[in-house]
Amino acid sequence: MVQSVWDANTQTFHGGQEHSFLDNFVEDFSVTTNYLGTPQPALQAAKEAMHDIHHYPAANQEPAKSCLAEFLWPGQAMSHHGRLLLGNGASELIDLVVRICLKNHTGTEPPTWKGGPWNVQYQEYQRSANTNGFKVLPPMTVDRANMVCLVNPCNPTGDYMSIEPLKAWIKANVKTGGTVIVDESMQPWVSPDFRADSLISQHDFAKEMWDDEKVSVYVMHSWTKIWSCTGLRVGSVICPSDDHGQALRKIQVPWSVNGPALKFVEAVVKDEAYLKETWDNTTRLRAYLVDQLLGLNASWVIHGQACLSWVWVDMGSQEVADKAVALARAAGVPVRSGTPGYQCLSFVRVAVRLESQVDVLIAAWRSL
């Protein structure tokens, strides 16, 4: 039933589709959203905006865009405002940047694309590259590519590159005149000081890459994970320059971000208490999840940074992983199989959740 919601010929498998098919649903462990759930003030703002759905949303995405800019660059928002664009989730913006890269390609051979140095990462980047005719290179190749896309922190593996190694990797892997997308959707979990170890603060680097190498560096965010609003579809991209932002706006369809989503963003970026609670508790809750998993089987290998909202678990065999996925679904606590999409046959991804919810999953896995 869950597989049938995806057209395997045109779409990439993703978690988060099983809850509506489960009569005994308890909690969704298959998506990497914030354990706190949707922030209530922002949810209320989106609900109130429903009363205005007989009007078009703001074509310039304001004041939501300015509010998000202030969140990204406190006290410096207006200096970088023109580089920021909101989209209908990150997926829309990923496709826009890939299309721009293809449009700017001048070679006679198809442009090349490769992902980050991880063995696997979020698949939408490669899907878009394939759809647009790029030649996909293996992630570990030393060859430079016309377009490189790195998810950092990496979903699902949990790998992470701090800012200086990240910049060095970019310089070593993209061709002159190429395009880079770094997806920092999970970066806000790193710490309250996440901006300091993020490309969002590396303005000089982005400018130098463009001025010296004509390399365009974009920073992508899906805001639906940290603020647990995947059904609303809210993403953003930071462009290398105002001119790059203008080029994306030119090919973006009008009103791609709806009114309730804009009102949600306007409110959620001001909810400092929500983020503080996230930073205060996620690492502790993740440690509890890890302890419980290893208590079931000490030979399982847990991957990922301690601050992140999920664990990537190698259960040692496809047989065990498949059984774990089936048992979790039967107990109303679906997890993300590593097989569809990622082809990591012995892996499952498990979201960080409250202890009481984790206990339901662990009880379902006792027989493993």
mmCIF file of N, CA, C and O in Angstrom, residues 112-187:
data_model
loop_
_atom_site.group_PDB
_atom_site.id
_atom_site.type_symbol
_atom_site.label_atom_id
_atom_site.label_comp_id
_atom_site.label_asym_id
_atom_site.label_seq_id
_atom_site.Cartn_x
_atom_site.Cartn_y
_atom_site.Cartn_z
ATOM 1 N N THR A 112 28.385 17.212 -15.907
ATOM 2 C CA THR A 112 28.549 16.163 -14.904
ATOM 3 C C THR A 112 28.039 16.628 -13.549
ATOM 4 O O THR A 112 28.062 17.811 -13.232
ATOM 5 N N TRP A 113 27.593 15.659 -12.772
ATOM 6 C CA TRP A 113 27.042 15.908 -11.437
ATOM 7 C C TRP A 113 27.580 14.868 -10.481
ATOM 8 O O TRP A 113 27.750 13.709 -10.845
ATOM 9 N N LYS A 114 27.849 15.293 -9.234
ATOM 10 C CA LYS A 114 28.138 14.299 -8.200
ATOM 11 C C LYS A 114 27.688 14.805 -6.848
ATOM 12 O O LYS A 114 27.572 16.024 -6.616
ATOM 13 N N GLY A 115 27.414 13.855 -5.971
ATOM 14 C CA GLY A 115 26.976 14.176 -4.623
ATOM 15 C C GLY A 115 28.157 14.353 -3.693
ATOM 16 O O GLY A 115 29.325 14.356 -4.105
ATOM 17 N N GLY A 116 27.846 14.502 -2.411
ATOM 18 C CA GLY A 116 28.882 14.689 -1.404
ATOM 19 C C GLY A 116 29.717 13.438 -1.210
ATOM 20 O O GLY A 116 29.469 12.408 -1.839
ATOM 21 N N PRO A 117 30.697 13.506 -0.324
ATOM 22 C CA PRO A 117 31.618 12.381 -0.149
ATOM 23 C C PRO A 117 31.004 11.195 0.584
ATOM 24 O O PRO A 117 31.656 10.169 0.759
ATOM 25 N N TRP A 118 29.754 11.309 1.035
ATOM 26 C CA TRP A 118 29.115 10.218 1.747
ATOM 27 C C TRP A 118 28.712 9.129 0.746
ATOM 28 O O TRP A 118 28.518 9.409 -0.441
ATOM 29 N N ASN A 119 28.534 7.919 1.208
ATOM 30 C CA ASN A 119 28.137 6.839 0.295
ATOM 31 C C ASN A 119 26.693 7.004 -0.188
ATOM 32 O O ASN A 119 26.316 6.487 -1.233
ATOM 33 N N VAL A 120 25.889 7.755 0.580
ATOM 34 C CA VAL A 120 24.505 7.992 0.186
ATOM 35 C C VAL A 120 24.024 9.269 0.852
ATOM 36 O O VAL A 120 24.511 9.644 1.931
ATOM 37 N N GLN A 121 23.117 9.994 0.197
ATOM 38 C CA GLN A 121 22.528 11.186 0.787
ATOM 39 C C GLN A 121 21.128 11.373 0.209
ATOM 40 O O GLN A 121 20.703 10.616 -0.668
ATOM 41 N N TYR A 122 20.422 12.375 0.721
ATOM 42 C CA TYR A 122 19.064 12.682 0.256
ATOM 43 C C TYR A 122 19.023 12.667 -1.270
ATOM 44 O O TYR A 122 19.829 13.312 -1.942
ATOM 45 N N GLN A 123 18.064 11.926 -1.821
ATOM 46 C CA GLN A 123 18.104 11.564 -3.233
ATOM 47 C C GLN A 123 17.516 12.592 -4.193
ATOM 48 O O GLN A 123 17.652 12.436 -5.409
ATOM 49 N N GLU A 124 16.865 13.630 -3.706
ATOM 50 C CA GLU A 124 16.195 14.557 -4.616
ATOM 51 C C GLU A 124 17.174 15.283 -5.528
ATOM 52 O O GLU A 124 16.845 15.612 -6.673
ATOM 53 N N TYR A 125 18.407 15.521 -5.049
ATOM 54 C CA TYR A 125 19.405 16.195 -5.879
ATOM 55 C C TYR A 125 19.773 15.342 -7.092
ATOM 56 O O TYR A 125 19.811 15.821 -8.230
ATOM 57 N N GLN A 126 20.049 14.062 -6.840
ATOM 58 C CA GLN A 126 20.401 13.181 -7.948
ATOM 59 C C GLN A 126 19.206 12.937 -8.869
ATOM 60 O O GLN A 126 19.366 12.849 -10.082
ATOM 61 N N ARG A 127 18.013 12.843 -8.301
ATOM 62 C CA ARG A 127 16.825 12.674 -9.148
ATOM 63 C C ARG A 127 16.687 13.834 -10.121
ATOM 64 O O ARG A 127 16.440 13.645 -11.315
ATOM 65 N N SER A 128 16.860 15.053 -9.612
ATOM 66 C CA SER A 128 16.741 16.221 -10.471
ATOM 67 C C SER A 128 17.849 16.255 -11.520
ATOM 68 O O SER A 128 17.617 16.628 -12.677
ATOM 69 N N ALA A 129 19.062 15.847 -11.123
ATOM 70 C CA ALA A 129 20.172 15.796 -12.082
ATOM 71 C C ALA A 129 19.879 14.792 -13.188
ATOM 72 O O ALA A 129 20.097 15.071 -14.379
ATOM 73 N N ASN A 130 19.398 13.622 -12.817
ATOM 74 C CA ASN A 130 19.051 12.619 -13.819
ATOM 75 C C ASN A 130 17.968 13.131 -14.759
ATOM 76 O O ASN A 130 18.049 12.973 -15.981
ATOM 77 N N THR A 131 16.942 13.751 -14.186
ATOM 78 C CA THR A 131 15.826 14.249 -14.988
ATOM 79 C C THR A 131 16.281 15.293 -16.003
ATOM 80 O O THR A 131 15.747 15.370 -17.112
ATOM 81 N N ASN A 132 17.284 16.078 -15.621
ATOM 82 C CA ASN A 132 17.744 17.162 -16.481
ATOM 83 C C ASN A 132 18.944 16.791 -17.349
ATOM 84 O O ASN A 132 19.551 17.665 -17.978
ATOM 85 N N GLY A 133 19.289 15.506 -17.387
ATOM 86 C CA GLY A 133 20.277 15.046 -18.355
ATOM 87 C C GLY A 133 21.726 15.148 -17.943
ATOM 88 O O GLY A 133 22.622 15.053 -18.803
ATOM 89 N N PHE A 134 22.001 15.309 -16.654
ATOM 90 C CA PHE A 134 23.388 15.329 -16.194
ATOM 91 C C PHE A 134 23.973 13.915 -16.222
ATOM 92 O O PHE A 134 23.257 12.917 -16.045
ATOM 93 N N LYS A 135 25.277 13.817 -16.419
ATOM 94 C CA LYS A 135 25.998 12.562 -16.260
ATOM 95 C C LYS A 135 26.392 12.450 -14.794
ATOM 96 O O LYS A 135 27.138 13.282 -14.277
ATOM 97 N N VAL A 136 25.891 11.433 -14.100
ATOM 98 C CA VAL A 136 26.113 11.289 -12.667
ATOM 99 C C VAL A 136 27.418 10.537 -12.409
ATOM 100 O O VAL A 136 27.614 9.427 -12.922
ATOM 101 N N LEU A 137 28.307 11.151 -11.630
ATOM 102 C CA LEU A 137 29.580 10.543 -11.263
ATOM 103 C C LEU A 137 29.467 9.879 -9.894
ATOM 104 O O LEU A 137 28.665 10.303 -9.058
ATOM 105 N N PRO A 138 30.271 8.843 -9.639
ATOM 106 C CA PRO A 138 30.279 8.239 -8.297
ATOM 107 C C PRO A 138 30.687 9.267 -7.252
ATOM 108 O O PRO A 138 31.552 10.122 -7.516
ATOM 109 N N PRO A 139 30.106 9.219 -6.054
ATOM 110 C CA PRO A 139 30.391 10.252 -5.047
ATOM 111 C C PRO A 139 31.843 10.304 -4.600
ATOM 112 O O PRO A 139 32.330 11.375 -4.233
ATOM 113 N N MET A 140 32.558 9.176 -4.652
ATOM 114 C CA MET A 140 33.928 9.147 -4.146
ATOM 115 C C MET A 140 34.971 9.431 -5.228
ATOM 116 O O MET A 140 36.165 9.409 -4.957
ATOM 117 N N THR A 141 34.528 9.699 -6.458
ATOM 118 C CA THR A 141 35.492 9.983 -7.508
ATOM 119 C C THR A 141 36.248 11.273 -7.218
ATOM 120 O O THR A 141 35.719 12.199 -6.599
ATOM 121 N N VAL A 142 37.501 11.330 -7.686
ATOM 122 C CA VAL A 142 38.294 12.555 -7.498
ATOM 123 C C VAL A 142 38.053 13.545 -8.623
ATOM 124 O O VAL A 142 38.543 14.676 -8.581
ATOM 125 N N ASP A 143 37.293 13.125 -9.634
ATOM 126 C CA ASP A 143 37.018 14.010 -10.759
ATOM 127 C C ASP A 143 36.145 15.183 -10.323
ATOM 128 O O ASP A 143 35.178 15.017 -9.583
ATOM 129 N N ARG A 144 36.471 16.358 -10.815
ATOM 130 C CA ARG A 144 35.623 17.518 -10.580
ATOM 131 C C ARG A 144 34.364 17.422 -11.446
ATOM 132 O O ARG A 144 34.385 16.815 -12.515
ATOM 133 N N ALA A 145 33.303 18.033 -10.968
ATOM 134 C CA ALA A 145 32.026 17.982 -11.696
ATOM 135 C C ALA A 145 31.522 19.391 -11.973
ATOM 136 O O ALA A 145 31.884 20.354 -11.283
ATOM 137 N N ASN A 146 30.667 19.489 -12.988
ATOM 138 C CA ASN A 146 30.054 20.780 -13.282
ATOM 139 C C ASN A 146 29.094 21.205 -12.175
ATOM 140 O O ASN A 146 28.898 22.409 -11.938
ATOM 141 N N MET A 147 28.527 20.205 -11.503
ATOM 142 C CA MET A 147 27.626 20.509 -10.395
ATOM 143 C C MET A 147 27.863 19.510 -9.281
ATOM 144 O O MET A 147 27.911 18.298 -9.519
ATOM 145 N N VAL A 148 28.039 20.022 -8.060
ATOM 146 C CA VAL A 148 28.169 19.157 -6.892
ATOM 147 C C VAL A 148 27.103 19.558 -5.878
ATOM 148 O O VAL A 148 26.791 20.734 -5.711
ATOM 149 N N CYS A 149 26.520 18.548 -5.249
ATOM 150 C CA CYS A 149 25.464 18.776 -4.269
ATOM 151 C C CYS A 149 25.800 17.983 -3.013
ATOM 152 O O CYS A 149 25.917 16.751 -3.067
ATOM 153 N N LEU A 150 25.952 18.681 -1.920
ATOM 154 C CA LEU A 150 26.374 18.080 -0.657
ATOM 155 C C LEU A 150 25.312 18.357 0.400
ATOM 156 O O LEU A 150 24.913 19.509 0.602
ATOM 157 N N VAL A 151 24.847 17.313 1.079
ATOM 158 C CA VAL A 151 23.906 17.466 2.181
ATOM 159 C C VAL A 151 24.706 17.421 3.481
ATOM 160 O O VAL A 151 25.365 16.427 3.768
ATOM 161 N N ASN A 152 24.665 18.504 4.248
ATOM 162 C CA ASN A 152 25.534 18.638 5.422
ATOM 163 C C ASN A 152 24.806 19.374 6.555
ATOM 164 O O ASN A 152 24.493 20.542 6.412
ATOM 165 N N PRO A 153 24.505 18.661 7.672
ATOM 166 C CA PRO A 153 24.733 17.259 7.979
ATOM 167 C C PRO A 153 23.989 16.360 6.987
ATOM 168 O O PRO A 153 22.922 16.717 6.500
ATOM 169 N N CYS A 154 24.592 15.200 6.737
ATOM 170 C CA CYS A 154 24.061 14.317 5.715
ATOM 171 C C CYS A 154 22.880 13.514 6.242
ATOM 172 O O CYS A 154 22.979 12.836 7.263
ATOM 173 N N ASN A 155 21.784 13.603 5.524
ATOM 174 C CA ASN A 155 20.629 12.754 5.775
ATOM 175 C C ASN A 155 20.622 11.689 4.672
ATOM 176 O O ASN A 155 20.603 12.054 3.489
ATOM 177 N N PRO A 156 20.756 10.387 4.998
ATOM 178 C CA PRO A 156 20.478 9.779 6.293
ATOM 179 C C PRO A 156 21.681 9.422 7.159
ATOM 180 O O PRO A 156 21.518 9.017 8.294
ATOM 181 N N THR A 157 22.910 9.513 6.644
ATOM 182 C CA THR A 157 24.051 8.896 7.330
ATOM 183 C C THR A 157 24.455 9.604 8.613
ATOM 184 O O THR A 157 25.099 9.019 9.468
ATOM 185 N N GLY A 158 24.116 10.891 8.734
ATOM 186 C CA GLY A 158 24.497 11.659 9.907
ATOM 187 C C GLY A 158 25.912 12.190 9.870
ATOM 188 O O GLY A 158 26.382 12.794 10.834
ATOM 189 N N ASP A 159 26.622 11.998 8.764
ATOM 190 C CA ASP A 159 27.972 12.557 8.631
ATOM 191 C C ASP A 159 27.912 14.076 8.604
ATOM 192 O O ASP A 159 26.920 14.665 8.166
ATOM 193 N N TYR A 160 29.016 14.697 9.037
ATOM 194 C CA TYR A 160 29.024 16.160 9.127
ATOM 195 C C TYR A 160 30.420 16.691 8.861
ATOM 196 O O TYR A 160 31.413 16.147 9.335
ATOM 197 N N MET A 161 30.496 17.773 8.069
ATOM 198 C CA MET A 161 31.741 18.469 7.804
ATOM 199 C C MET A 161 31.656 19.877 8.382
ATOM 200 O O MET A 161 30.720 20.619 8.060
ATOM 201 N N SER A 162 32.601 20.220 9.233
ATOM 202 C CA SER A 162 32.646 21.591 9.746
ATOM 203 C C SER A 162 33.051 22.538 8.623
ATOM 204 O O SER A 162 33.448 22.111 7.533
ATOM 205 N N ILE A 163 32.996 23.824 8.882
ATOM 206 C CA ILE A 163 32.994 24.802 7.808
ATOM 207 C C ILE A 163 34.273 24.831 6.972
ATOM 208 O O ILE A 163 34.222 24.895 5.736
ATOM 209 N N GLU A 164 35.448 24.760 7.606
ATOM 210 C CA GLU A 164 36.687 24.853 6.823
ATOM 211 C C GLU A 164 36.912 23.621 5.954
ATOM 212 O O GLU A 164 37.232 23.757 4.763
ATOM 213 N N PRO A 165 36.749 22.388 6.469
ATOM 214 C CA PRO A 165 36.819 21.227 5.571
ATOM 215 C C PRO A 165 35.763 21.262 4.475
ATOM 216 O O PRO A 165 36.008 20.809 3.343
ATOM 217 N N LEU A 166 34.592 21.797 4.781
ATOM 218 C CA LEU A 166 33.532 21.899 3.770
ATOM 219 C C LEU A 166 33.968 22.804 2.623
ATOM 220 O O LEU A 166 33.824 22.448 1.442
ATOM 221 N N LYS A 167 34.512 23.951 2.947
ATOM 222 C CA LYS A 167 34.954 24.871 1.895
ATOM 223 C C LYS A 167 36.079 24.255 1.064
ATOM 224 O O LYS A 167 36.119 24.408 -0.164
ATOM 225 N N ALA A 168 36.986 23.534 1.727
ATOM 226 C CA ALA A 168 38.077 22.881 1.008
ATOM 227 C C ALA A 168 37.545 21.809 0.062
ATOM 228 O O ALA A 168 38.025 21.666 -1.077
ATOM 229 N N TRP A 169 36.540 21.059 0.525
ATOM 230 C CA TRP A 169 35.957 20.022 -0.322
ATOM 231 C C TRP A 169 35.295 20.639 -1.551
ATOM 232 O O TRP A 169 35.439 20.121 -2.675
ATOM 233 N N ILE A 170 34.594 21.734 -1.365
ATOM 234 C CA ILE A 170 33.957 22.414 -2.489
ATOM 235 C C ILE A 170 34.993 22.827 -3.521
ATOM 236 O O ILE A 170 34.844 22.557 -4.724
ATOM 237 N N LYS A 171 36.045 23.455 -3.059
ATOM 238 C CA LYS A 171 37.085 23.937 -3.977
ATOM 239 C C LYS A 171 37.736 22.799 -4.759
ATOM 240 O O LYS A 171 38.134 22.969 -5.916
ATOM 241 N N ALA A 172 37.835 21.627 -4.115
ATOM 242 C CA ALA A 172 38.520 20.493 -4.737
ATOM 243 C C ALA A 172 37.647 19.681 -5.675
ATOM 244 O O ALA A 172 38.167 18.840 -6.418
ATOM 245 N N ASN A 173 36.327 19.934 -5.673
ATOM 246 C CA ASN A 173 35.440 19.026 -6.389
ATOM 247 C C ASN A 173 34.574 19.656 -7.471
ATOM 248 O O ASN A 173 33.937 18.927 -8.232
ATOM 249 N N VAL A 174 34.560 20.982 -7.567
ATOM 250 C CA VAL A 174 33.730 21.614 -8.586
ATOM 251 C C VAL A 174 34.619 22.204 -9.676
ATOM 252 O O VAL A 174 35.707 22.718 -9.418
ATOM 253 N N LYS A 175 34.143 22.114 -10.912
ATOM 254 C CA LYS A 175 34.871 22.687 -12.033
ATOM 255 C C LYS A 175 34.711 24.203 -12.063
ATOM 256 O O LYS A 175 33.714 24.749 -11.581
ATOM 257 N N THR A 176 35.683 24.879 -12.646
ATOM 258 C CA THR A 176 35.549 26.310 -12.890
ATOM 259 C C THR A 176 34.282 26.564 -13.706
ATOM 260 O O THR A 176 34.002 25.863 -14.684
ATOM 261 N N GLY A 177 33.511 27.543 -13.261
ATOM 262 C CA GLY A 177 32.256 27.849 -13.931
ATOM 263 C C GLY A 177 31.095 26.969 -13.502
ATOM 264 O O GLY A 177 29.997 27.088 -14.049
ATOM 265 N N GLY A 178 31.332 26.121 -12.505
ATOM 266 C CA GLY A 178 30.313 25.173 -12.081
ATOM 267 C C GLY A 178 29.369 25.711 -11.022
ATOM 268 O O GLY A 178 29.380 26.901 -10.666
ATOM 269 N N THR A 179 28.557 24.813 -10.498
ATOM 270 C CA THR A 179 27.527 25.156 -9.523
ATOM 271 C C THR A 179 27.619 24.218 -8.329
ATOM 272 O O THR A 179 27.859 23.017 -8.492
ATOM 273 N N VAL A 180 27.400 24.773 -7.139
ATOM 274 C CA VAL A 180 27.428 24.014 -5.892
ATOM 275 C C VAL A 180 26.121 24.264 -5.149
ATOM 276 O O VAL A 180 25.669 25.412 -5.038
ATOM 277 N N ILE A 181 25.512 23.187 -4.661
ATOM 278 C CA ILE A 181 24.428 23.333 -3.690
ATOM 279 C C ILE A 181 24.855 22.609 -2.419
ATOM 280 O O ILE A 181 25.206 21.433 -2.464
ATOM 281 N N VAL A 182 24.827 23.322 -1.308
ATOM 282 C CA VAL A 182 25.033 22.698 -0.002
ATOM 283 C C VAL A 182 23.708 22.779 0.748
ATOM 284 O O VAL A 182 23.179 23.865 0.979
ATOM 285 N N ASP A 183 23.179 21.620 1.073
ATOM 286 C CA ASP A 183 21.905 21.528 1.784
ATOM 287 C C ASP A 183 22.189 21.526 3.282
ATOM 288 O O ASP A 183 22.778 20.587 3.811
ATOM 289 N N GLU A 184 21.779 22.583 3.960
ATOM 290 C CA GLU A 184 22.011 22.721 5.400
ATOM 291 C C GLU A 184 20.696 22.633 6.178
ATOM 292 O O GLU A 184 20.548 23.239 7.234
ATOM 293 N N SER A 185 19.771 21.827 5.677
ATOM 294 C CA SER A 185 18.466 21.715 6.334
ATOM 295 C C SER A 185 18.571 21.237 7.773
ATOM 296 O O SER A 185 17.772 21.631 8.628
ATOM 297 N N MET A 186 19.544 20.385 8.063
ATOM 298 C CA MET A 186 19.685 19.845 9.411
ATOM 299 C C MET A 186 20.714 20.618 10.239
ATOM 300 O O MET A 186 20.951 20.299 11.405
ATOM 301 N N GLN A 187 21.319 21.631 9.656
ATOM 302 C CA GLN A 187 22.352 22.416 10.332
ATOM 303 C C GLN A 187 21.867 23.101 11.618
ATOM 304 O O GLN A 187 22.614 23.176 12.600
#
